[in-house]
C-alpha positions as MATLAB code, in Angstrom:
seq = 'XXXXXXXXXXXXXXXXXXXXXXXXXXXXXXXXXXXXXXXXXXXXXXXXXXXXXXXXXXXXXXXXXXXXXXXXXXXXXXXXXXXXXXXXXXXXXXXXXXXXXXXXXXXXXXXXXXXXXXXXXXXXXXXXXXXXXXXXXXXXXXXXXXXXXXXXXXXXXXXXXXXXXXXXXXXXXXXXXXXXXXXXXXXXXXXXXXXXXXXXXXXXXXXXXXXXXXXXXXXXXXXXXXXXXXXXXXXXXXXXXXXXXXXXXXXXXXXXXXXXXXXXXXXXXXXXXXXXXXXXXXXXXXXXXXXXXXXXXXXXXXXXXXXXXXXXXXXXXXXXXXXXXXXXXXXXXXXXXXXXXXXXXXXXXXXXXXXXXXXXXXXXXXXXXXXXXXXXXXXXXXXXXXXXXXXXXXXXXXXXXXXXXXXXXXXXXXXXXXXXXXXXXXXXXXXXXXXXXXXXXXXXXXXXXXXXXXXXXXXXXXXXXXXXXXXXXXXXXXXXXXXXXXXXXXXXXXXXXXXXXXXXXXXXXXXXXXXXXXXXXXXXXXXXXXXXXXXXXXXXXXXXXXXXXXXXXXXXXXXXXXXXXXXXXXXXXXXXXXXXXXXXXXXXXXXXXXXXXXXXXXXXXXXXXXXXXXXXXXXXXXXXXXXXXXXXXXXXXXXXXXXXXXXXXXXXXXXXXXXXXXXXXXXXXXXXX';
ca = [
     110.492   98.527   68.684;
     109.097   96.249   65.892;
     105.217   95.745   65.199;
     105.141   92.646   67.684;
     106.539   94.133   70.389;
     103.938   97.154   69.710;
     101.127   94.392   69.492;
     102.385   92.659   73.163;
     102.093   96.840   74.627;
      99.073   97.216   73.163;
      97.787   94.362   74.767;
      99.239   94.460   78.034;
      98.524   97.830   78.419;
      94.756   97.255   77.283;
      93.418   93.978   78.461;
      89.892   94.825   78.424;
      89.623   95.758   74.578;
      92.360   93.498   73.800;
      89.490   90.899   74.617;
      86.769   92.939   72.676;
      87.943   94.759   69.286;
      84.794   94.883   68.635;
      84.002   97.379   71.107;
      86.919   99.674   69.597;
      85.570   99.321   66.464;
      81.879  100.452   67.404;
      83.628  103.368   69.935;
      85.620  103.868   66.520;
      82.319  104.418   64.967;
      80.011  106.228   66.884;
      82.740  108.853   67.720;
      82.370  111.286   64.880;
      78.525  110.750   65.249;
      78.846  112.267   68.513;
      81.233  115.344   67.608;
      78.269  116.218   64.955;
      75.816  116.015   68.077;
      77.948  117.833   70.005;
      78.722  120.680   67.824;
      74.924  120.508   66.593;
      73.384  120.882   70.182;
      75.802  122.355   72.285;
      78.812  124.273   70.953;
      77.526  125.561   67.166;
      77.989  129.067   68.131;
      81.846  128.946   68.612;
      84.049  127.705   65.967;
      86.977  127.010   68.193;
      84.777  124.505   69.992;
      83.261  122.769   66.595;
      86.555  122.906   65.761;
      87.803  121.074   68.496;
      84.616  118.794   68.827;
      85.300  117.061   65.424;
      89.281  116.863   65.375;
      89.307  115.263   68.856;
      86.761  112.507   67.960;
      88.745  111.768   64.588;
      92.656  111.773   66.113;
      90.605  109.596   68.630;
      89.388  107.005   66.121;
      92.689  107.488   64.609;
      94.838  106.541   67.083;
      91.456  103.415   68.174;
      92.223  101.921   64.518;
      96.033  101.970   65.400;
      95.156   99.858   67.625;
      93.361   97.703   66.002;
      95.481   97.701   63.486;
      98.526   96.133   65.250;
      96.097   93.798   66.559;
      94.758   92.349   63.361;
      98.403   93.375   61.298;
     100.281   90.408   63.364;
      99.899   87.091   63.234;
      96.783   84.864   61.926;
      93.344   86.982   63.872;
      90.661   86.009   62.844;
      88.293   88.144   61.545;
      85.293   89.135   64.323;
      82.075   90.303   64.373;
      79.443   91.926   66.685;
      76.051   91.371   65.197;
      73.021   92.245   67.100;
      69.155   91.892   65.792;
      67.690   94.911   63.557;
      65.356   93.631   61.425;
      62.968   91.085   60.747;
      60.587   90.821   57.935;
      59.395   87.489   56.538;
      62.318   85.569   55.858;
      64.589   88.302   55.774;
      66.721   88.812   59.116;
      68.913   92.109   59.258;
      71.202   92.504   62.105;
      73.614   95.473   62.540;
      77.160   94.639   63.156;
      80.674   95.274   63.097;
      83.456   93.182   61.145;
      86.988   93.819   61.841;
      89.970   92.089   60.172;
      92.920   93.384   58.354;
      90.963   94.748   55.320;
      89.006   96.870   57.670;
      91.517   98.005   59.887;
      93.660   99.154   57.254;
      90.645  101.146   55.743;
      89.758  102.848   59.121;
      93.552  103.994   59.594;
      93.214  105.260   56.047;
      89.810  106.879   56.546;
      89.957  108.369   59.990;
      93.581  109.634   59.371;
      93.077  111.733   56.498;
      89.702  112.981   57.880;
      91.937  114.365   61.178;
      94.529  116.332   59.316;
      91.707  117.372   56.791;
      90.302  118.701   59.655;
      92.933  120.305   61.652;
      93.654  122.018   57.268;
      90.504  123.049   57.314;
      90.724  125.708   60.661;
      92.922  127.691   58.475;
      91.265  127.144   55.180;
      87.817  127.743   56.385;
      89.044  130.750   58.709;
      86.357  133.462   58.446;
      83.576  131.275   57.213;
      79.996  132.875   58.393;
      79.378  128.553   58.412;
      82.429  127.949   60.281;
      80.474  125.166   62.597;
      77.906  123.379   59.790;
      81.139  122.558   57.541;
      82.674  120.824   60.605;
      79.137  118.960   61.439;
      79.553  118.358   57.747;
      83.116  116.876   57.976;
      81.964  114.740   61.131;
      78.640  113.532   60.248;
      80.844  112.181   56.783;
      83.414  110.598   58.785;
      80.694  108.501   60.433;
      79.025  107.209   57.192;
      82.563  106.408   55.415;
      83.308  104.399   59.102;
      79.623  102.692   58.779;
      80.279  101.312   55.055;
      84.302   99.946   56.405;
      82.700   98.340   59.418;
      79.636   96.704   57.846;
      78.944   93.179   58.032;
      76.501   92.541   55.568;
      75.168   94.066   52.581;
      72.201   96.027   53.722;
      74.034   98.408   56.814;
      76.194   98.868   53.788;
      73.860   99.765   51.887;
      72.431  102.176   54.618;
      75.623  104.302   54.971;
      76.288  103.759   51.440;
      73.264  106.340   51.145;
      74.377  108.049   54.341;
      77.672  109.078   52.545;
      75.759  110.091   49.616;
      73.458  112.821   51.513;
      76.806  114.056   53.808;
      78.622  114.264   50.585;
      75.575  116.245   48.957;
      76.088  118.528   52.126;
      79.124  119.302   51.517;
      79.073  119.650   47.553;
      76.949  121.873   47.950;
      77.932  123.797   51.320;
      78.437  127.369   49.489;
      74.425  126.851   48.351;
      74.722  130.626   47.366;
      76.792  129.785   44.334;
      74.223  128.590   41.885;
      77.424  126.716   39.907;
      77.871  124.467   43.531;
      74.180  123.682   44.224;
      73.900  122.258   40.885;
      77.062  120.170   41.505;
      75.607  119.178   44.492;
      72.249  117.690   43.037;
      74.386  116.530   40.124;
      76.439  114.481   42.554;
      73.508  113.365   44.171;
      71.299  111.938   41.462;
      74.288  110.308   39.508;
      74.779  108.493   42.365;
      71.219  107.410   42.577;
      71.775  105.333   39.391;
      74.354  103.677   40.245;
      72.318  102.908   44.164;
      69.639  101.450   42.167;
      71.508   98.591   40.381;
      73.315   98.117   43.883;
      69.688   97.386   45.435;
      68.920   95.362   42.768;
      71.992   92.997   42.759;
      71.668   92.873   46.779;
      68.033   91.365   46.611;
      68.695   88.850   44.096;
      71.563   87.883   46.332;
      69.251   87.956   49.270;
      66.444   85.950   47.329;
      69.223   82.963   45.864;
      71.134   83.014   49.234;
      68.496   83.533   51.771;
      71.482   86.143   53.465;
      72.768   89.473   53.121;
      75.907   88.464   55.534;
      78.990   88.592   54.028;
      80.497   85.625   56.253;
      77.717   83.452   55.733;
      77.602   84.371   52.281;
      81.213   83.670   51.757;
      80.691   80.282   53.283;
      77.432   79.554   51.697;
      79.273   79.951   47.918;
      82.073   78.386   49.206;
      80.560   75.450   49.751;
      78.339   75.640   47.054;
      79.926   77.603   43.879;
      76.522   77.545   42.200;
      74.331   78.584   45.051;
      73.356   81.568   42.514;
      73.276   79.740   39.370;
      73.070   81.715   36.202;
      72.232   85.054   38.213;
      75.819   85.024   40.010;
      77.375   87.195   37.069;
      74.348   89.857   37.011;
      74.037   90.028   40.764;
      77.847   90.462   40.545;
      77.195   93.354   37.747;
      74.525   95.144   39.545;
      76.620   95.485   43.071;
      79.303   96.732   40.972;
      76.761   99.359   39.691;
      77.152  100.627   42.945;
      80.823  100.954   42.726;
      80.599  103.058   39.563;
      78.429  105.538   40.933;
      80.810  106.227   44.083;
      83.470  105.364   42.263;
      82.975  107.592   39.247;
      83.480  104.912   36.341;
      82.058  105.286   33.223;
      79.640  106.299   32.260;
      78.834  107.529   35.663;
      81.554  109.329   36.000;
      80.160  113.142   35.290;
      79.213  114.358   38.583;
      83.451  113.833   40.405;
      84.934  117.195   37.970;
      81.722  119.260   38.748;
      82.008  118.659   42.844;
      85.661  120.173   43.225;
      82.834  123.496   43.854;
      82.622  122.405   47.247;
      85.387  124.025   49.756;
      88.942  122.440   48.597;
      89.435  120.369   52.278;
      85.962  118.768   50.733;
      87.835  117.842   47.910;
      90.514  116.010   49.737;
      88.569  114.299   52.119;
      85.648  113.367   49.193;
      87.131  112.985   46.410;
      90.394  111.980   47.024;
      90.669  109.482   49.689;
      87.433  108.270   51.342;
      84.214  108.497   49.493;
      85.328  107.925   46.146;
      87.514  104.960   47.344;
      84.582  103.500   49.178;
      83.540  101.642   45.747;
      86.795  100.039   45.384;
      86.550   99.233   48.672;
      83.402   97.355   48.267;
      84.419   95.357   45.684;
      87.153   94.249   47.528;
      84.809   93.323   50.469;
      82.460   91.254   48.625;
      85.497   89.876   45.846;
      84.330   86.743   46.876;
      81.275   87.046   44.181;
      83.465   87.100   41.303;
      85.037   84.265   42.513;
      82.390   81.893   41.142;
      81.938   81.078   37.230;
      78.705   80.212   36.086;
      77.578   81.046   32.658;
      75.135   83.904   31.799;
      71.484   83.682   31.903;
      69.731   83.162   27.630;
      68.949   86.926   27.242;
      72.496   87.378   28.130;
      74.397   84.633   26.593;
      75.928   87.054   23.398;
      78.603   87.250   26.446;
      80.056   84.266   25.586;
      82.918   83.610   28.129;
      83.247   86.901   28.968;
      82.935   87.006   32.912;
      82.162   89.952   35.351;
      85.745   90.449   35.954;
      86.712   90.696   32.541;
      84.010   93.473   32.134;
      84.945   95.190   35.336;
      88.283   95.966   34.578;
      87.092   97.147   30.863;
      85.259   99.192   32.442;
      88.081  100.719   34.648;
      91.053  100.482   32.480;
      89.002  102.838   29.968;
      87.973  104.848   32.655;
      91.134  105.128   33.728;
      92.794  106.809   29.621;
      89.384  108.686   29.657;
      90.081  110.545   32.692;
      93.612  111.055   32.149;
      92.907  112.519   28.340;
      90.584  114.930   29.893;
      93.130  115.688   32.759;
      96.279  116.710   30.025;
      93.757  120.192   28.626;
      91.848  120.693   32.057;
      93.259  124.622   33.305;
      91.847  125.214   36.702;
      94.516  123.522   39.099;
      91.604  121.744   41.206;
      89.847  119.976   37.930;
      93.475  118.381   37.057;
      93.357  116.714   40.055;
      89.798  115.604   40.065;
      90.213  113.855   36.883;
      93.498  112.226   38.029;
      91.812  110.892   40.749;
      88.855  109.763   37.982;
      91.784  107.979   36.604;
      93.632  106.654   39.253;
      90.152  104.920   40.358;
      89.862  103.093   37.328;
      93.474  102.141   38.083;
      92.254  100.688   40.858;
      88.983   98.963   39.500;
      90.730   97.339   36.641;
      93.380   95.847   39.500;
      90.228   94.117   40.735;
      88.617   93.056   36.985;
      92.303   91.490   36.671;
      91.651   89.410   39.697;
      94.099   91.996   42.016;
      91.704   93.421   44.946;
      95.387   93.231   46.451;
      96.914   94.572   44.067;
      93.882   97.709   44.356;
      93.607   98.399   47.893;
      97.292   98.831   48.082;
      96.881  101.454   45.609;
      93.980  102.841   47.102;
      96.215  103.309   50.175;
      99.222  104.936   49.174;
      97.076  106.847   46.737;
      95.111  108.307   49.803;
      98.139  110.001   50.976;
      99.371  111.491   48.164;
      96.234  112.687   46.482;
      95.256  114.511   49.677;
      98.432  115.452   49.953;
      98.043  117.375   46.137;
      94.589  118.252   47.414;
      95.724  120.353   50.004;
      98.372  121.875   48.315;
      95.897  122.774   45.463;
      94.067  124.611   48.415;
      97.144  126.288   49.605;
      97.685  127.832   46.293;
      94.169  128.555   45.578;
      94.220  130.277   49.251;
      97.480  132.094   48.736;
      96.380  133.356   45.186;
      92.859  135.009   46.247;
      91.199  132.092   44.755;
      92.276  131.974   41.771;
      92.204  128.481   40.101;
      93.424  128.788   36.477;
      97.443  127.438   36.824;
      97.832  130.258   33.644;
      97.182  132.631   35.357;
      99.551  131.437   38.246;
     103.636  130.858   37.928;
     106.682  131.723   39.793;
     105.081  130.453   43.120;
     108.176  127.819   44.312;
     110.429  130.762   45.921;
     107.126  132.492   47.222;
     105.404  128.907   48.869;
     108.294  127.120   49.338;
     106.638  124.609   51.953;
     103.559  123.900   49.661;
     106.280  123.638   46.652;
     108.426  121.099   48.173;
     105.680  119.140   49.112;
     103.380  119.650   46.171;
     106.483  118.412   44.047;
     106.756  115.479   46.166;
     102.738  114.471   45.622;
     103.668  114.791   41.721;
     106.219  112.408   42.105;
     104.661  109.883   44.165;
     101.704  109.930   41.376;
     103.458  109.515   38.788;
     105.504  106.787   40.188;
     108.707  107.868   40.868;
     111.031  105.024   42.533;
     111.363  104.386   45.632;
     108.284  106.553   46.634;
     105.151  104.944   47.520;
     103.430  105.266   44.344;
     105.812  103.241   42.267;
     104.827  100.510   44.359;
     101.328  100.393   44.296;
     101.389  101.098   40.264;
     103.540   98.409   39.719;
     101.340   95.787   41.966;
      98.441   96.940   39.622;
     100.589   96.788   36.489;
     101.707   93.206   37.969;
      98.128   92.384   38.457;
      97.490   92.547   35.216;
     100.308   91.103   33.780;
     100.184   87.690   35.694;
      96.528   87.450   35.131;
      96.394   86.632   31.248;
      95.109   90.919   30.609;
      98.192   92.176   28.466;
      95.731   94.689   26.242;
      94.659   96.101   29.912;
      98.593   96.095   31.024;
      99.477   98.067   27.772;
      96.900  100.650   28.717;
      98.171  101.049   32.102;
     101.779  101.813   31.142;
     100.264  104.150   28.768;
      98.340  105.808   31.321;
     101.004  106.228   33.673;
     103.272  107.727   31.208;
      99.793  109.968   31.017;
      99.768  111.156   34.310;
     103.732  112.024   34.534;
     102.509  114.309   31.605;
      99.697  116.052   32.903;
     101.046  116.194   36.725;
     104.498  117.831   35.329;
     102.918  120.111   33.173;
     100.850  121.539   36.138;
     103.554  121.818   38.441;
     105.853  123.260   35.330;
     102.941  126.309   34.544;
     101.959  126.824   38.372;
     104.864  127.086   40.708;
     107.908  127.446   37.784;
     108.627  130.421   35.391;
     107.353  134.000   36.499;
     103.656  135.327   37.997;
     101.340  135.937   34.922;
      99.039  137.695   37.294;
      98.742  140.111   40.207;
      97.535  137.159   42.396;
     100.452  135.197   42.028;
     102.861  138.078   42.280;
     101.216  138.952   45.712;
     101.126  135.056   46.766;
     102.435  134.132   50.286;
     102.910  130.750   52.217;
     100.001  129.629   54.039;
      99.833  129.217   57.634;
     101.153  126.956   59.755;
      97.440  125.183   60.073;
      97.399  124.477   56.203;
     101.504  123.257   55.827;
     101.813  121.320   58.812;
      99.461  118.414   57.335;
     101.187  118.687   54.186;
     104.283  118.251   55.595;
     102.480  115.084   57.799;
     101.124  113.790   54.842;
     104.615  113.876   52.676;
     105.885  111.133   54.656;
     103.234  108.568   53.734;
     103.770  109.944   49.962;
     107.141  108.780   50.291;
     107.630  106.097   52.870;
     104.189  104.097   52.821;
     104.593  101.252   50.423;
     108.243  100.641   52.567;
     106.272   98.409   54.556;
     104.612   95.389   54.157;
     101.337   96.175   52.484;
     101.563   94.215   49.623;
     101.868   90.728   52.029;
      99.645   91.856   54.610;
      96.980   92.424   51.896;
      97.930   89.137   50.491;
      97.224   87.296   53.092;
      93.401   88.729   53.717;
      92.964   87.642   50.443;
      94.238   84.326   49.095;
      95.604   81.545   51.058;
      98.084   81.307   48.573;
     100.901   83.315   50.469;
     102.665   83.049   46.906;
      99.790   85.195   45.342;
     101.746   88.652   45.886;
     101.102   91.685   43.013;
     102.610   94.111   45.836;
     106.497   94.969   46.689;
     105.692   95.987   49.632;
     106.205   92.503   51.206;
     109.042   92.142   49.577;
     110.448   95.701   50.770;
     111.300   96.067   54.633;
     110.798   93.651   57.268;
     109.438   95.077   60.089;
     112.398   93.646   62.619;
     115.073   95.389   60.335;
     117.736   96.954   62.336;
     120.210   99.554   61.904;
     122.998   97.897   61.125;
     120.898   96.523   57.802;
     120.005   99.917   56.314;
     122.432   99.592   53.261;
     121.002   96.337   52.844;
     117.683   97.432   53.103;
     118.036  100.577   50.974;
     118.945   98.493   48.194;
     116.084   96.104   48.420;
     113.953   99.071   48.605;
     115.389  100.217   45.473;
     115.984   96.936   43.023;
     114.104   94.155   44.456;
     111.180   95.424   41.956;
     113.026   95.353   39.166;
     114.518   91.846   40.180;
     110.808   90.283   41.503;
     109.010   91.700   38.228;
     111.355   93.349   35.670;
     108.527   93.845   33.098;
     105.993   96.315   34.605;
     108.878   97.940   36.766;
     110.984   98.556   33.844;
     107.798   99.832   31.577;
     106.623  101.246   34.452;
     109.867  103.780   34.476;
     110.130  104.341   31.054;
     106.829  105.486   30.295;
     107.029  107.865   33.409;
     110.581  109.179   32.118;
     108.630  109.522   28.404;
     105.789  111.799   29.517;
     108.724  114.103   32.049;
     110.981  114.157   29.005;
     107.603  115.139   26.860;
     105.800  118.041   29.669;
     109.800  119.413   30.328;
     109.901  119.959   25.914;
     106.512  121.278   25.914;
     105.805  123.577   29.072;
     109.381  124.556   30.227;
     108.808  128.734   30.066;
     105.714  128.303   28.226;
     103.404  131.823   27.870;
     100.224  129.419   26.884;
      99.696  126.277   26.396;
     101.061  124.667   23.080;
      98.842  121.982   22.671;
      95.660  123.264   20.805;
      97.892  124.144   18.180;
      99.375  120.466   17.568;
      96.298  118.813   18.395;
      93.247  121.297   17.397;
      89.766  119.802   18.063;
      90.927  116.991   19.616;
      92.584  118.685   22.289;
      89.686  121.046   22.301;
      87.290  117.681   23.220;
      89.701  117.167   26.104;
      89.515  120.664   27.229;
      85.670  120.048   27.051;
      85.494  116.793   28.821;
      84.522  115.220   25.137;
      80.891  116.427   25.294;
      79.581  113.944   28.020;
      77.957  116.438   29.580;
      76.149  117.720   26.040;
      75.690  114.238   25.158;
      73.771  113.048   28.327;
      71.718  116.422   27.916;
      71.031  115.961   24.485;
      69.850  112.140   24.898;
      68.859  111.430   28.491;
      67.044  114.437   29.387;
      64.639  115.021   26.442;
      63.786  111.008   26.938;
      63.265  111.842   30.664;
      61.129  114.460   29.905;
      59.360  112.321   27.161;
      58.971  109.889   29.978;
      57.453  112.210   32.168;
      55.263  113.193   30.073;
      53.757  109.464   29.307;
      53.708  109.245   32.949;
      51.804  112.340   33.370;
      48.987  111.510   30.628;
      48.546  107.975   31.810;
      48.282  109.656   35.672;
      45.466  112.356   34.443;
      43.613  110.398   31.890;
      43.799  107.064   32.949;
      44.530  106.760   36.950;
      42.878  110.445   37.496;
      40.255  110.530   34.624;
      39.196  106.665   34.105;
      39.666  105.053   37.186;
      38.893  107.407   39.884;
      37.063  110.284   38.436;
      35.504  107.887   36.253;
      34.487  105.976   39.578;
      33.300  108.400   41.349;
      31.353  110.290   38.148;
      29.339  106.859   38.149;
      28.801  106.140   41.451;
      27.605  109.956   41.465;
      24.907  109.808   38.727;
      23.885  106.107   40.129;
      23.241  108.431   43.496;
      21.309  110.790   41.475;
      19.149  107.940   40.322;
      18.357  106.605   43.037;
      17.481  109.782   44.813;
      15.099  110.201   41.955;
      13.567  106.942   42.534;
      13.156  107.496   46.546;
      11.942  110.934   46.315;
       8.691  110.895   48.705;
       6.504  112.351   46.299;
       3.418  110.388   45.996;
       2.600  111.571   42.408;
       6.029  110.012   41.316;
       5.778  106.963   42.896;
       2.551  106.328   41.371;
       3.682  107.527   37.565;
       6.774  104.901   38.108;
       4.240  102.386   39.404;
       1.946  103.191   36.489;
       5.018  103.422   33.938;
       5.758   99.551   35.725;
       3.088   97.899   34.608;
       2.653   99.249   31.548;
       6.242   97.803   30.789;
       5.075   94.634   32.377;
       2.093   94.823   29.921;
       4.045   95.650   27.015;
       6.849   92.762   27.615;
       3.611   89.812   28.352;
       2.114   91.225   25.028;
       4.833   90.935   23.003;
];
């Protein structure tokens, strides 16, 4: 049955919220809000029944934005909303409300299905846990503010989960507070994040104060209409929202706090750092694209810009992000940290896509990157479960004949990374390659071949150290599959990892974006038609396989020789290898890799004495001059002005007639003179 004949069901079969997506959309919602009530209230004392409180209310939404996603996926919907009144202050009008069209229904399936099998992972990896119930609140009470920031229809209820996700995340981080190493990530997390919130709040009220609205319809039409409704401010606003973005995103230079969180449990890691909340800036940026639609120049202080627009610094921003992440990735050791900065990098992937003009081009990656990462998430956790908890791949090896399961499918996440043809990953990298390659950015489309062949590097060599050769410890030796709970979603999420980009995403994306139906940076569209029938499949498998190369030979071609170059380089290198070989060729360089070059120092050596120096200021000018001058100061006059007076109003008849005597003897004295 093709997707139209899916769309027909669903809508025979469910007139009433056929009628109303909307209502899905805030059942969708509110679901995994109630599963944290639930488990908080009723059931926190069982961990079978938190368990089962939060996975029901997420397969729920799952299989709610299925729905909606075959009825938004077909055809021309329009986009709808369901707005009612919040707010009123002045001139400023809040309303909270829902906005579902393709870009958000694609985001919910993306969201709400890694959250369930994250969940249903996490009964076996959390097995045993004296918190068994709070790290399922946890995992629900996140769901709900990653939901509130896809359904949002304006800036400020984004802005509201946007903070939301920030102190769920922080919850999380930080759930083993005993460790002193994860409560530090935690607040780490926390307060880098804070920056980047700040500039967001700025940017949204000096879109609020130019546009008079925070909606993003009206907003869209409003600059539509009038492309200079922001004047010289559009770029800065534009600048400061994306502020946002690198804070949840983890761009430079705010990109410290994603390495330090992988101390929270390893199903956090997947569900945080791989596919939701870290995606959630790209994300927004693709929401609100429409902003750096509009070219004005920059405001006097700023004009050293030149031509230089938003975009153009956005993807800087990411495309260096991006080699950053990945040079730190190629020396990390502990198996969890490799992926954490290969998700760093993948999201500047994905941010220069949209500083190349591509939010395409980005959210397809974003999606087939979802699967896969949590995907090598999970596996990560399988090891790290099956070896005691150990986390440095040295000290692993020889683990494909004892985790068969988690090697297959680990192997298969490696390959969908690093862009392997026909898997999903190819796909997506080559729409973002393609992105920048049509769009006049050839310095930014030599840096992502270079990155790719990057990632095939660092991906191989951890899969060459941990699962190939022989155990170099008593932990691996003793290793053993995981259970059923903990390979089951990795075998569920394999078949996105190879399979997802097979389908349309690259038109359907297309079309939310430009009305050009031309404009395509994805494959996808180009890939599988949904009404493809059996008798096709020979056909089809060779479309699947060559159309890229025949629709963009450039970046596909590149795009296969730089992976092949970093294989051929991590197979000469780590095949059998004892230790690793690299210090030795590359000596302090490879020793700044290892140590994440200094950031960390850097920002400790700079930021926090001037923060301190700050505080300090701030503390004199409180004593002495708030404190001291103005209130003590106050008060110590209005005190001996009191004293005074009660001298002068004593009741003693001898005093009041020395001050009458002293009176006119002053009177006398001033008359004489």
């Amino acid at each position: 049955m093709d997707v139209h004949a899916a769309h027909n069901a669903v809508t025979a079969a469910a007139p009433a919220f056929s009628s109303r997506p909307e209502d899905i959309a805030w059942f969708i919602l509110l679901l995994p809000l109630l599963a944290a009530a639930g488990i908080t209230l009723i059931v926190r004392r069982s961990n079978f029944l938190a368990a089962t409180f939060s996975i029901a209310a997420t397969v729920t939404a799952f299989v709610l934005s299925f729905v909606l996603f075959l009825m938004f996926g077909v055809g021309d919907a329009a986009a709808v909303t369901s707005p009612f009144a919040w707010l009123h202050a002045g001139e400023l009008a809040v309303n909270l409300g829902v906005t579902v069209d393709k870009l958000s229904t694609l985001m919910l399936l993306v969201v709400t299905g890694v959250s369930a099998l994250v969940q249903v992972y996490s009964v076996g990896y959390m097995h045993g846990d004296r918190s068994f119930p709070r790290f399922f609140i946890g995992l629900s009470l996140f769901t709900f503010s990653m939901l509130g920031i896809v359904l949002a229809d304006n800036f400020v209820m984004m802005f509201l989960f946007w903070e939301l996700v920030g102190v769920s995340s922080w919850l999380l981080i930080g759930f083993w507070y005993e460790k002193e190493s994860a409560a530090d990530a935690a607040k780490k997390a926390f307060l880098t994040n804070r920056l980047g919130d700040f500039g967001f709040l700025l940017g949204i009220i000096i879109i609020w104060a130019a546009a008079g609205t925070v909606n993003f319809a009206e907003l869209s039409q409003k600059l539509g209409a009038h492309p200079d409704l922001l004047g010289s401010l559009a770029s800065v606003a534009g600048l400061l929202v994306f502020m946002g973005a690198m804070g949840k995103s983890a761009q430079f230079p705010l990109h410290v706090w994603l390495p330090d969180a992988m101390e929270g449990p390893t199903p956090v890691s997947a569900l945080i750092h791989a596919a939701t909340m870290v995606a959630a800036g790209v994300y927004m940026l693709c929401r609100v694209f429409f902003l750096y639609q509009v070219e004005t120049a920059w405001p006097a202080a700023l004009a050293f810009f030149g031509s230089i627009s938003a975009l153009d610094i956005i993807g800087g921003i990411g495309a260096f992000t991006a080699l950053l992440a990945a040079l730190m990735a190629i020396q990390q050791n502990d198996i969890k940290r490799i992926l954490a900065y290969s998700t760093l990098s993948q999201l500047g992937y994905m941010v220069m896509a949209v500083g190349c003009g591509g939010p395409d081009a980005a959210m397809y990656h974003l999606t087939t990157h979802a699967g896969f990462k949590a995907l090598l998430f999970l596996g990560a956790g399988s090891v790290i479960h099956a070896c005691h908890h150990e986390q440095d791949i040295w000290k692993m090896g020889g683990l494909r004949k004892l985790m068969p399961k988690t090697f297959l499918t680990f192997a298969l996440g490696t390959a969908a990374l690093a862009g392997l043809p026909p898997l999903s990953g190819f796909y997506s990298k080559d729409a973002v390659l393609l992105a920048a390659l049509d769009n006049g950015h050839p310095v930014l489309f030599g840096l992502g071949v270079l990155i790719a062949a990057m990632t095939t590097f660092y991906m191989l060599r951890l899969v060459l150290v941990a699962f190939l050769g022989s155990g170099r410890s008593e932990a691996a030796g003793h290793a053993h599959e995981s259970p059923g709970a903990m390979t089951w979603p990795l075998v569920i999420l394999a078949v996105p990892s190879v399979m997802l980009a097979w389908v349309p995403l690259g038109d359907y994306l297309t079309h939310h974006f430009f009305t050009d139906h031309g404009h395509v940076h994805g494959h996808g569209s180009e890939v599988i038609s949904f009404g493809a029938t059996i008798s096709a499949a020979f056909g089809l498998v060779n479309h699947i396989l060559f159309e890229p190369f025949n629709h963009a030979p450039l970046p596909a071609f590149l795009g296969t020789g730089a992976l092949i170059i970093g294989a051929w380089i991590a197979v000469t290198l780590y095949w059998n290898a004892e230790r690793d070989p690299l210090p030795k060729l590359l000596g302090s360089f490879a020793r700044g890799m290892r140590n994440r070059f200094y950031f960390d120092e850097i920002y400790e050596a700079i930021f926090i004495p001037l923060h301190d120096l700050v505080a300090r200021l701030a503390d004199w000018f409180d004593r002495w001059v708030v404190g001291g001058l103005a209130v003590r100061g106050a008060h110590g006059s209005t005190e001996l002005l009191g004293r005074a007076l009660r001298i002068v109003q004593s009741g003693n008849l001898q005093t009041y007639t020395f001050f009458f005597v002293a009176g006119v003897a002053l009177v006398v004295l001033i008359a004489l003179k």
